[in-house]
């Protein structure tokens, strides 16, 4: 965080508040319009969802939750196919508005707007309020974000919880040195961190990380990243403080932060793991779909994009349990990777290309105009991110929060399969880096004009 920049930014915060409110209204109106357009399109096409398959499965699971029936779909029943985070949201929509997909789209439009607000808060926390405004603007009007936010897919709901977890991470990692001990009333600026408060705040971060993982299981490795960051980057004492923290005490604080992270995440994911143990006899913290998904990206006919036709053709569930099926495909994928290292490496680059593509596959068929708009907007943001990175107006924690989730998911999907929609939630924190770059470009332009 750039302290001097934030201090200079404070006098104009009040002046920018109406702009921020107006931006949130625009973001909501754009998403509601997208919901109407998508709903009309799918109805004219005689379908319920724009991207069927995943959406159908989520909706059916949500219907089962709302009806109080078994959390399972297909025959034979798949009881651990999907983590419950997103179906629970849809079940709440069904409880409130009935079996109305359009109402669920409106709810997702509101959540997508909330993600824009959280992006503003993240940019304000990492840099300055003006930077937060520009970051929120980039995601508020991005055509991919506007359209994707109203699809019956988990990305928007995941982005909401991911942004909360990142803000929570900054909450205690940047402020841990300003927390006074619980047993004293002395000013915080002169005291070492309070272990209890530090552990509690880290546990909140772990809890939010666990909720995000129950929406998108690929976020689970971020827990390990957060633990490493707490060990290496935690600011445990002030250089000008009257009470200094010893080296041994500082490492105790760091390990307490790790313990808080793990405890919070474990607490929120434990009920799901207990339920899975009851229905399968195995402790499963995420889902039993990682094996087929891994084989989808690592098999003789793999291209880097998803193609699950092999699953229906082989129909191994006729002779295996759900757990055995998952292990079966996982072992086949690992065997293929070990026997074909060069092909595995080539596939990894193909998956990265799908993941980083500026235009999703389902938009490419809609016309070249949309593809051009998405490509130009994406290239513009990439250039700004490069400028923002080169500006060095960030610290290690800030760079980790802005870029870390994108790099993590890129590595994950270079192993599994790649798709643009998996990248979209990660562009919210990345937009802050683009906003830093935009501010640097604007300042240079103003200097040239003067």
Short mmCIF file of C-alpha atoms in Angstrom, two decimals:
data_model
loop_
_atom_site.label_atom_id
_atom_site.label_comp_id
_atom_site.label_asym_id
_atom_site.label_seq_id
_atom_site.Cartn_x
_atom_site.Cartn_y
_atom_site.Cartn_z
CA UNK A 1 0.00 0.00 0.00
CA UNK A 2 1.33 3.44 -0.93
CA UNK A 3 0.85 5.47 2.26
CA UNK A 4 1.70 8.87 0.78
CA UNK A 5 -0.68 8.40 -2.12
CA UNK A 6 -3.54 7.50 0.19
CA UNK A 7 -2.88 10.52 2.39
CA UNK A 8 -2.96 12.82 -0.67
CA UNK A 9 -6.18 11.12 -1.78
CA UNK A 10 -8.23 11.79 1.37
CA UNK A 11 -9.37 15.39 0.64
CA UNK A 12 -11.15 14.39 -2.60
CA UNK A 13 -12.86 11.23 -1.33
CA UNK A 14 -16.12 13.07 -0.62
CA UNK A 15 -16.13 14.59 -4.11
CA UNK A 16 -15.82 11.14 -5.71
CA UNK A 17 -18.60 9.49 -3.68
CA UNK A 18 -21.39 10.57 -6.06
CA UNK A 19 -19.37 9.21 -8.99
CA UNK A 20 -18.95 5.88 -7.22
CA UNK A 21 -22.68 5.68 -6.49
CA UNK A 22 -23.48 6.55 -10.10
CA UNK A 23 -21.04 3.88 -11.29
CA UNK A 24 -22.74 1.22 -9.15
CA UNK A 25 -26.13 2.22 -10.59
CA UNK A 26 -24.74 1.96 -14.12
CA UNK A 27 -23.19 -1.43 -13.33
CA UNK A 28 -26.52 -2.72 -12.01
CA UNK A 29 -28.51 -1.40 -14.98
CA UNK A 30 -26.06 -2.98 -17.43
CA UNK A 31 -26.38 -6.34 -15.69
CA UNK A 32 -30.16 -6.21 -15.47
CA UNK A 33 -30.22 -5.42 -19.21
CA UNK A 34 -27.95 -8.38 -19.84
CA UNK A 35 -30.28 -10.59 -17.79
CA UNK A 36 -33.23 -9.55 -19.96
CA UNK A 37 -31.28 -10.09 -23.19
CA UNK A 38 -29.97 -13.51 -22.14
CA UNK A 39 -33.39 -14.65 -20.91
CA UNK A 40 -35.06 -13.68 -24.18
CA UNK A 41 -32.32 -15.36 -26.18
CA UNK A 42 -32.58 -18.71 -24.38
CA UNK A 43 -36.37 -18.66 -24.51
CA UNK A 44 -36.35 -18.00 -28.26
CA UNK A 45 -33.90 -20.88 -28.62
CA UNK A 46 -36.22 -23.18 -26.65
CA UNK A 47 -33.74 -23.65 -23.81
CA UNK A 48 -33.47 -22.68 -20.17
CA UNK A 49 -29.77 -21.80 -20.00
CA UNK A 50 -27.24 -20.19 -22.31
CA UNK A 51 -24.52 -22.69 -21.35
CA UNK A 52 -26.31 -25.95 -20.58
CA UNK A 53 -24.70 -28.85 -18.77
CA UNK A 54 -23.17 -27.17 -15.73
CA UNK A 55 -26.13 -24.80 -15.38
CA UNK A 56 -28.66 -27.64 -15.57
CA UNK A 57 -26.80 -29.54 -12.88
CA UNK A 58 -26.59 -26.53 -10.57
CA UNK A 59 -30.29 -25.79 -10.99
CA UNK A 60 -31.37 -29.36 -10.34
CA UNK A 61 -29.25 -29.54 -7.19
CA UNK A 62 -30.76 -26.24 -6.05
CA UNK A 63 -34.26 -27.63 -6.64
CA UNK A 64 -33.40 -30.66 -4.51
CA UNK A 65 -32.13 -28.44 -1.68
CA UNK A 66 -35.23 -26.24 -1.84
CA UNK A 67 -37.48 -29.31 -1.81
CA UNK A 68 -35.55 -30.95 1.03
CA UNK A 69 -34.69 -34.04 -1.00
CA UNK A 70 -31.37 -35.84 -1.46
CA UNK A 71 -28.48 -33.67 -2.66
CA UNK A 72 -27.82 -35.81 -5.74
CA UNK A 73 -28.47 -35.88 -9.47
CA UNK A 74 -28.39 -38.42 -12.30
CA UNK A 75 -28.85 -42.19 -12.21
CA UNK A 76 -27.06 -43.83 -10.51
CA UNK A 77 -27.09 -40.91 -8.05
CA UNK A 78 -24.06 -38.61 -7.91
CA UNK A 79 -23.99 -37.28 -4.35
CA UNK A 80 -20.63 -35.49 -4.34
CA UNK A 81 -20.60 -34.15 -7.88
CA UNK A 82 -20.64 -30.44 -6.97
CA UNK A 83 -19.67 -28.47 -3.90
CA UNK A 84 -22.79 -26.89 -2.39
CA UNK A 85 -21.86 -23.19 -2.34
CA UNK A 86 -23.58 -22.12 -5.56
CA UNK A 87 -26.58 -24.51 -5.39
CA UNK A 88 -27.34 -23.10 -1.93
CA UNK A 89 -27.60 -19.60 -3.41
CA UNK A 90 -29.89 -20.83 -6.19
CA UNK A 91 -31.96 -22.76 -3.63
CA UNK A 92 -32.49 -19.51 -1.74
CA UNK A 93 -33.68 -17.87 -4.97
CA UNK A 94 -36.10 -20.76 -5.57
CA UNK A 95 -37.43 -20.47 -2.01
CA UNK A 96 -38.04 -16.74 -2.45
CA UNK A 97 -39.18 -16.49 -6.07
CA UNK A 98 -40.19 -20.01 -7.04
CA UNK A 99 -38.76 -21.96 -9.97
CA UNK A 100 -37.93 -18.73 -11.80
CA UNK A 101 -34.61 -18.65 -13.61
CA UNK A 102 -34.98 -14.98 -14.56
CA UNK A 103 -35.29 -14.02 -10.89
CA UNK A 104 -32.04 -15.88 -10.21
CA UNK A 105 -30.40 -13.88 -12.99
CA UNK A 106 -31.49 -10.63 -11.32
CA UNK A 107 -30.05 -11.83 -8.01
CA UNK A 108 -26.77 -12.61 -9.77
CA UNK A 109 -26.87 -9.15 -11.39
CA UNK A 110 -27.03 -7.61 -7.91
CA UNK A 111 -24.15 -9.82 -6.74
CA UNK A 112 -22.13 -8.85 -9.84
CA UNK A 113 -22.67 -5.19 -8.93
CA UNK A 114 -21.54 -5.95 -5.37
CA UNK A 115 -18.35 -7.40 -6.87
CA UNK A 116 -17.74 -4.04 -8.58
CA UNK A 117 -18.17 -2.32 -5.21
CA UNK A 118 -15.75 -4.74 -3.55
CA UNK A 119 -13.27 -4.06 -6.34
CA UNK A 120 -13.52 -0.37 -5.50
CA UNK A 121 -12.88 -1.16 -1.83
CA UNK A 122 -9.91 -3.35 -2.76
CA UNK A 123 -8.38 -0.65 -4.95
CA UNK A 124 -8.93 1.95 -2.23
CA UNK A 125 -7.27 -0.29 0.34
CA UNK A 126 -4.29 -1.16 -1.85
CA UNK A 127 -3.65 2.23 -3.42
CA UNK A 128 -6.11 5.14 -3.25
CA UNK A 129 -9.80 5.89 -3.71
CA UNK A 130 -9.36 7.16 -7.25
CA UNK A 131 -7.61 3.93 -8.15
CA UNK A 132 -10.46 1.97 -6.63
CA UNK A 133 -12.94 3.96 -8.75
CA UNK A 134 -11.11 3.22 -11.99
CA UNK A 135 -10.74 -0.45 -11.09
CA UNK A 136 -14.47 -0.66 -10.42
CA UNK A 137 -15.16 1.12 -13.71
CA UNK A 138 -13.11 -1.39 -15.68
CA UNK A 139 -15.07 -4.37 -14.33
CA UNK A 140 -18.43 -2.55 -14.29
CA UNK A 141 -18.46 -1.92 -18.04
CA UNK A 142 -16.39 -4.89 -19.22
CA UNK A 143 -18.73 -6.69 -21.67
CA UNK A 144 -17.52 -10.13 -20.56
CA UNK A 145 -18.22 -9.37 -16.91
CA UNK A 146 -21.59 -7.84 -17.68
CA UNK A 147 -22.73 -10.87 -19.68
CA UNK A 148 -21.16 -13.55 -17.52
CA UNK A 149 -22.57 -12.16 -14.27
CA UNK A 150 -26.16 -13.19 -15.17
CA UNK A 151 -25.42 -16.73 -16.34
CA UNK A 152 -26.46 -19.59 -14.04
CA UNK A 153 -22.84 -20.40 -13.34
CA UNK A 154 -20.80 -20.14 -10.16
CA UNK A 155 -18.20 -17.56 -11.26
CA UNK A 156 -20.02 -14.43 -10.04
CA UNK A 157 -20.84 -15.93 -6.63
CA UNK A 158 -17.24 -17.14 -6.32
CA UNK A 159 -15.86 -13.71 -7.21
CA UNK A 160 -17.94 -12.17 -4.40
CA UNK A 161 -16.49 -14.45 -1.71
CA UNK A 162 -12.99 -14.36 -3.17
CA UNK A 163 -12.94 -10.55 -3.00
CA UNK A 164 -14.15 -10.66 0.60
CA UNK A 165 -11.37 -13.10 1.47
CA UNK A 166 -8.75 -10.87 -0.18
CA UNK A 167 -10.02 -7.79 1.65
CA UNK A 168 -9.96 -9.75 4.89
CA UNK A 169 -6.38 -10.85 4.18
CA UNK A 170 -5.36 -7.21 3.81
CA UNK A 171 -7.34 -6.32 6.93
CA UNK A 172 -5.04 -8.21 9.27
CA UNK A 173 -1.79 -8.42 7.30
CA UNK A 174 -1.49 -4.65 6.87
CA UNK A 175 -2.97 -3.72 10.24
CA UNK A 176 -1.51 -6.40 12.49
CA UNK A 177 1.21 -4.00 13.66
CA UNK A 178 -1.44 -1.47 14.77
CA UNK A 179 -3.45 -3.78 17.02
CA UNK A 180 -2.91 -3.17 20.73
CA UNK A 181 -2.65 -6.00 23.23
CA UNK A 182 -6.00 -6.96 24.73
CA UNK A 183 -4.80 -6.34 28.30
CA UNK A 184 -3.72 -2.71 27.92
CA UNK A 185 -5.23 0.62 27.02
CA UNK A 186 -2.05 2.17 25.63
CA UNK A 187 -2.11 3.67 22.12
CA UNK A 188 -1.93 1.10 19.31
CA UNK A 189 0.86 2.94 17.53
CA UNK A 190 3.32 2.11 20.30
CA UNK A 191 2.42 -1.51 20.95
CA UNK A 192 3.09 -4.95 19.58
CA UNK A 193 0.28 -6.94 17.92
CA UNK A 194 -2.39 -8.65 19.98
CA UNK A 195 -2.11 -12.42 19.34
CA UNK A 196 -5.79 -13.05 20.06
CA UNK A 197 -7.05 -10.41 17.67
CA UNK A 198 -4.53 -11.37 15.01
CA UNK A 199 -5.59 -15.04 15.24
CA UNK A 200 -9.28 -14.09 15.17
CA UNK A 201 -8.87 -11.93 12.07
CA UNK A 202 -6.85 -14.62 10.34
CA UNK A 203 -9.62 -17.12 11.20
CA UNK A 204 -12.17 -14.82 9.53
CA UNK A 205 -9.99 -14.86 6.42
CA UNK A 206 -9.80 -18.65 6.57
CA UNK A 207 -13.58 -18.86 6.93
CA UNK A 208 -14.13 -16.65 3.87
CA UNK A 209 -11.57 -18.69 1.94
CA UNK A 210 -13.43 -21.86 2.89
CA UNK A 211 -16.76 -20.43 1.69
CA UNK A 212 -15.16 -19.42 -1.62
CA UNK A 213 -13.74 -22.95 -1.93
CA UNK A 214 -17.22 -24.40 -1.43
CA UNK A 215 -18.20 -22.41 -4.52
CA UNK A 216 -15.08 -23.11 -6.62
CA UNK A 217 -12.87 -25.97 -5.31
CA UNK A 218 -9.89 -24.67 -7.28
CA UNK A 219 -9.52 -21.90 -4.70
CA UNK A 220 -8.40 -24.32 -1.98
CA UNK A 221 -4.65 -23.92 -2.77
CA UNK A 222 -5.05 -20.21 -1.95
CA UNK A 223 -5.23 -21.27 1.69
CA UNK A 224 -1.65 -22.53 1.42
CA UNK A 225 -0.63 -19.32 -0.37
CA UNK A 226 -2.16 -17.26 2.45
CA UNK A 227 -0.31 -19.30 5.07
CA UNK A 228 3.02 -18.81 3.30
CA UNK A 229 2.28 -15.10 2.94
CA UNK A 230 1.55 -14.83 6.66
CA UNK A 231 4.89 -16.46 7.44
CA UNK A 232 6.92 -14.33 5.05
CA UNK A 233 5.08 -11.02 4.68
CA UNK A 234 3.23 -10.41 7.94
CA UNK A 235 4.10 -6.98 9.35
CA UNK A 236 4.47 -7.84 13.01
CA UNK A 237 6.06 -4.71 14.53
CA UNK A 238 6.50 -1.00 13.88
CA UNK A 239 9.98 0.33 13.31
CA UNK A 240 9.22 3.43 15.37
CA UNK A 241 7.29 1.70 18.15
CA UNK A 242 8.29 1.90 21.79
CA UNK A 243 7.68 -1.83 22.31
CA UNK A 244 9.50 -4.11 19.93
CA UNK A 245 8.56 -7.69 19.16
CA UNK A 246 11.36 -10.21 19.60
CA UNK A 247 12.24 -12.59 16.78
CA UNK A 248 10.80 -15.57 18.65
CA UNK A 249 7.58 -13.69 19.43
CA UNK A 250 7.25 -12.57 15.82
CA UNK A 251 7.38 -16.16 14.60
CA UNK A 252 4.82 -17.16 17.22
CA UNK A 253 2.51 -14.49 15.83
CA UNK A 254 3.04 -15.73 12.29
CA UNK A 255 2.29 -19.31 13.24
CA UNK A 256 -0.78 -18.16 15.15
CA UNK A 257 -1.95 -16.43 11.97
CA UNK A 258 -1.48 -19.68 10.02
CA UNK A 259 -3.38 -21.55 12.72
CA UNK A 260 -6.22 -19.05 12.47
CA UNK A 261 -6.37 -19.41 8.69
CA UNK A 262 -6.48 -23.21 8.86
CA UNK A 263 -9.00 -23.27 11.69
CA UNK A 264 -11.41 -20.89 9.95
CA UNK A 265 -11.28 -22.78 6.68
CA UNK A 266 -11.56 -26.16 8.43
CA UNK A 267 -14.58 -25.00 10.44
CA UNK A 268 -16.61 -23.93 7.42
CA UNK A 269 -15.73 -26.98 5.30
CA UNK A 270 -16.09 -29.60 8.03
CA UNK A 271 -19.89 -30.07 7.72
CA UNK A 272 -19.55 -30.80 4.00
CA UNK A 273 -16.71 -33.28 4.63
CA UNK A 274 -18.71 -35.01 7.39
CA UNK A 275 -21.71 -35.31 5.09
CA UNK A 276 -19.53 -36.77 2.33
CA UNK A 277 -18.04 -39.31 4.73
CA UNK A 278 -21.56 -40.39 5.67
CA UNK A 279 -22.71 -40.92 2.08
CA UNK A 280 -19.49 -42.30 0.54
CA UNK A 281 -17.44 -43.66 3.44
CA UNK A 282 -14.56 -41.33 2.54
CA UNK A 283 -13.51 -37.90 3.78
CA UNK A 284 -13.97 -35.63 0.75
CA UNK A 285 -13.43 -31.92 1.37
CA UNK A 286 -14.35 -30.75 -2.15
CA UNK A 287 -16.01 -33.05 -4.69
CA UNK A 288 -15.68 -36.32 -6.60
CA UNK A 289 -15.40 -34.66 -9.98
CA UNK A 290 -11.68 -33.85 -9.94
CA UNK A 291 -10.77 -37.22 -11.49
CA UNK A 292 -12.94 -36.95 -14.64
CA UNK A 293 -12.05 -33.26 -14.92
CA UNK A 294 -8.34 -34.11 -14.75
CA UNK A 295 -8.74 -36.85 -17.35
CA UNK A 296 -10.68 -34.38 -19.51
CA UNK A 297 -7.45 -32.40 -19.83
CA UNK A 298 -5.02 -35.34 -19.88
CA UNK A 299 -6.11 -38.07 -22.28
CA UNK A 300 -5.11 -39.21 -25.79
CA UNK A 301 -7.81 -37.09 -27.49
CA UNK A 302 -7.49 -33.99 -25.25
CA UNK A 303 -7.26 -30.58 -26.93
CA UNK A 304 -7.11 -28.28 -23.92
CA UNK A 305 -10.83 -27.45 -24.05
CA UNK A 306 -13.47 -29.44 -22.18
CA UNK A 307 -14.99 -32.45 -23.91
CA UNK A 308 -16.67 -34.86 -21.49
CA UNK A 309 -18.14 -37.22 -24.11
CA UNK A 310 -15.83 -39.97 -22.88
CA UNK A 311 -17.65 -40.00 -19.55
CA UNK A 312 -21.02 -40.83 -21.10
CA UNK A 313 -19.52 -43.29 -23.56
CA UNK A 314 -17.58 -45.30 -20.98
CA UNK A 315 -20.29 -45.12 -18.29
CA UNK A 316 -17.99 -46.51 -15.60
CA UNK A 317 -20.53 -45.72 -12.88
CA UNK A 318 -22.40 -48.87 -13.87
CA UNK A 319 -19.62 -50.93 -12.29
CA UNK A 320 -17.96 -48.49 -9.85
CA UNK A 321 -18.94 -46.31 -6.94
CA UNK A 322 -18.64 -42.55 -7.26
CA UNK A 323 -15.42 -42.56 -5.24
CA UNK A 324 -13.93 -45.43 -7.29
CA UNK A 325 -14.87 -43.65 -10.51
CA UNK A 326 -13.05 -40.52 -9.39
CA UNK A 327 -9.91 -42.48 -8.48
CA UNK A 328 -10.12 -44.44 -11.74
CA UNK A 329 -10.00 -41.37 -13.94
CA UNK A 330 -7.42 -39.67 -11.78
CA UNK A 331 -5.03 -42.63 -12.10
CA UNK A 332 -5.59 -42.77 -15.88
CA UNK A 333 -4.80 -39.08 -16.21
CA UNK A 334 -1.61 -39.38 -14.16
CA UNK A 335 -0.56 -42.42 -16.19
CA UNK A 336 -1.10 -40.52 -19.45
CA UNK A 337 0.96 -37.55 -18.19
CA UNK A 338 3.85 -39.80 -17.11
CA UNK A 339 3.89 -41.70 -20.38
CA UNK A 340 3.49 -38.60 -22.59
CA UNK A 341 5.46 -35.74 -20.99
CA UNK A 342 5.93 -33.76 -24.22
CA UNK A 343 2.25 -34.04 -25.15
CA UNK A 344 1.31 -33.00 -21.60
CA UNK A 345 3.49 -29.89 -21.91
CA UNK A 346 1.93 -28.97 -25.26
CA UNK A 347 -1.54 -29.44 -23.81
CA UNK A 348 -0.62 -27.17 -20.91
CA UNK A 349 0.11 -24.33 -23.33
CA UNK A 350 -3.14 -25.00 -25.20
CA UNK A 351 -5.06 -24.79 -21.92
CA UNK A 352 -3.28 -21.56 -21.04
CA UNK A 353 -4.33 -20.14 -24.43
CA UNK A 354 -7.97 -21.06 -23.76
CA UNK A 355 -7.74 -19.60 -20.26
CA UNK A 356 -6.18 -16.31 -21.41
CA UNK A 357 -8.20 -15.90 -24.60
CA UNK A 358 -9.89 -12.48 -24.81
CA UNK A 359 -13.02 -13.98 -26.41
CA UNK A 360 -15.02 -16.95 -25.02
CA UNK A 361 -15.94 -19.71 -27.42
CA UNK A 362 -19.69 -19.15 -27.08
CA UNK A 363 -19.23 -15.49 -28.09
CA UNK A 364 -17.09 -16.20 -31.15
CA UNK A 365 -20.12 -17.63 -32.94
CA UNK A 366 -22.23 -14.55 -32.11
CA UNK A 367 -20.47 -12.26 -34.57
CA UNK A 368 -17.14 -10.60 -35.23
CA UNK A 369 -18.27 -7.28 -33.73
CA UNK A 370 -18.50 -8.70 -30.20
CA UNK A 371 -15.17 -10.47 -30.65
CA UNK A 372 -13.49 -7.22 -31.70
CA UNK A 373 -14.92 -5.32 -28.72
CA UNK A 374 -13.78 -8.00 -26.26
CA UNK A 375 -10.33 -8.21 -27.84
CA UNK A 376 -9.76 -4.44 -27.83
CA UNK A 377 -10.96 -4.07 -24.25
CA UNK A 378 -8.83 -7.03 -23.12
CA UNK A 379 -5.70 -5.72 -24.86
CA UNK A 380 -6.25 -2.27 -23.31
CA UNK A 381 -6.44 -3.78 -19.80
CA UNK A 382 -3.35 -5.94 -20.38
CA UNK A 383 -1.30 -2.88 -21.39
CA UNK A 384 -2.49 -1.01 -18.30
CA UNK A 385 -1.57 -3.97 -16.08
CA UNK A 386 1.96 -3.94 -17.51
CA UNK A 387 2.23 -0.19 -16.86
CA UNK A 388 0.86 -0.67 -13.34
CA UNK A 389 3.37 -3.41 -12.64
CA UNK A 390 6.28 -1.35 -13.93
CA UNK A 391 5.18 1.63 -11.81
CA UNK A 392 6.09 -0.31 -8.66
CA UNK A 393 3.34 1.52 -6.75
CA UNK A 394 2.58 -1.59 -4.73
CA UNK A 395 4.11 -3.68 -1.97
CA UNK A 396 4.55 -7.45 -1.81
CA UNK A 397 1.19 -8.10 -0.15
CA UNK A 398 -0.61 -5.87 -2.65
CA UNK A 399 0.99 -7.57 -5.64
CA UNK A 400 0.11 -10.98 -4.20
CA UNK A 401 -3.54 -9.98 -3.82
CA UNK A 402 -3.80 -8.41 -7.29
CA UNK A 403 -1.95 -11.04 -9.32
CA UNK A 404 -1.74 -14.13 -7.10
CA UNK A 405 -5.26 -15.53 -7.73
CA UNK A 406 -4.83 -15.24 -11.50
CA UNK A 407 -1.48 -17.04 -11.48
CA UNK A 408 -2.84 -19.73 -9.16
CA UNK A 409 -5.83 -20.51 -11.36
CA UNK A 410 -3.70 -20.34 -14.49
CA UNK A 411 -1.48 -23.09 -13.10
CA UNK A 412 -4.51 -25.12 -11.99
CA UNK A 413 -6.16 -24.91 -15.41
CA UNK A 414 -2.95 -25.69 -17.25
CA UNK A 415 -3.35 -29.09 -15.59
CA UNK A 416 -7.12 -29.51 -15.95
CA UNK A 417 -8.88 -27.70 -18.84
CA UNK A 418 -8.86 -24.06 -19.86
CA UNK A 419 -11.75 -21.67 -20.40
CA UNK A 420 -12.22 -17.92 -20.32
CA UNK A 421 -15.04 -18.12 -17.77
CA UNK A 422 -12.64 -19.59 -15.21
CA UNK A 423 -10.49 -16.45 -15.56
CA UNK A 424 -13.20 -13.80 -15.24
CA UNK A 425 -13.51 -13.77 -11.41
CA UNK A 426 -9.75 -13.26 -11.14
CA UNK A 427 -9.92 -10.08 -13.21
CA UNK A 428 -11.58 -8.21 -10.34
CA UNK A 429 -8.40 -7.92 -8.22
CA UNK A 430 -6.30 -7.64 -11.40
CA UNK A 431 -8.35 -4.56 -12.35
CA UNK A 432 -6.69 -2.73 -9.45
CA UNK A 433 -3.30 -3.19 -11.10
CA UNK A 434 -4.78 -1.93 -14.38
CA UNK A 435 -6.17 1.10 -12.55
CA UNK A 436 -2.73 1.87 -11.12
CA UNK A 437 -1.42 1.74 -14.68
CA UNK A 438 -4.22 4.01 -15.91
CA UNK A 439 -3.40 6.57 -13.22
CA UNK A 440 0.27 6.51 -14.23
CA UNK A 441 -0.66 7.01 -17.91
CA UNK A 442 -3.04 9.85 -16.99
CA UNK A 443 -0.38 11.60 -14.90
CA UNK A 444 2.13 11.37 -17.73
CA UNK A 445 -0.42 12.74 -20.16
CA UNK A 446 -1.18 15.65 -17.85
CA UNK A 447 2.54 16.39 -17.49
CA UNK A 448 2.96 16.44 -21.27
CA UNK A 449 0.02 18.82 -21.69
CA UNK A 450 1.45 21.17 -19.05
#
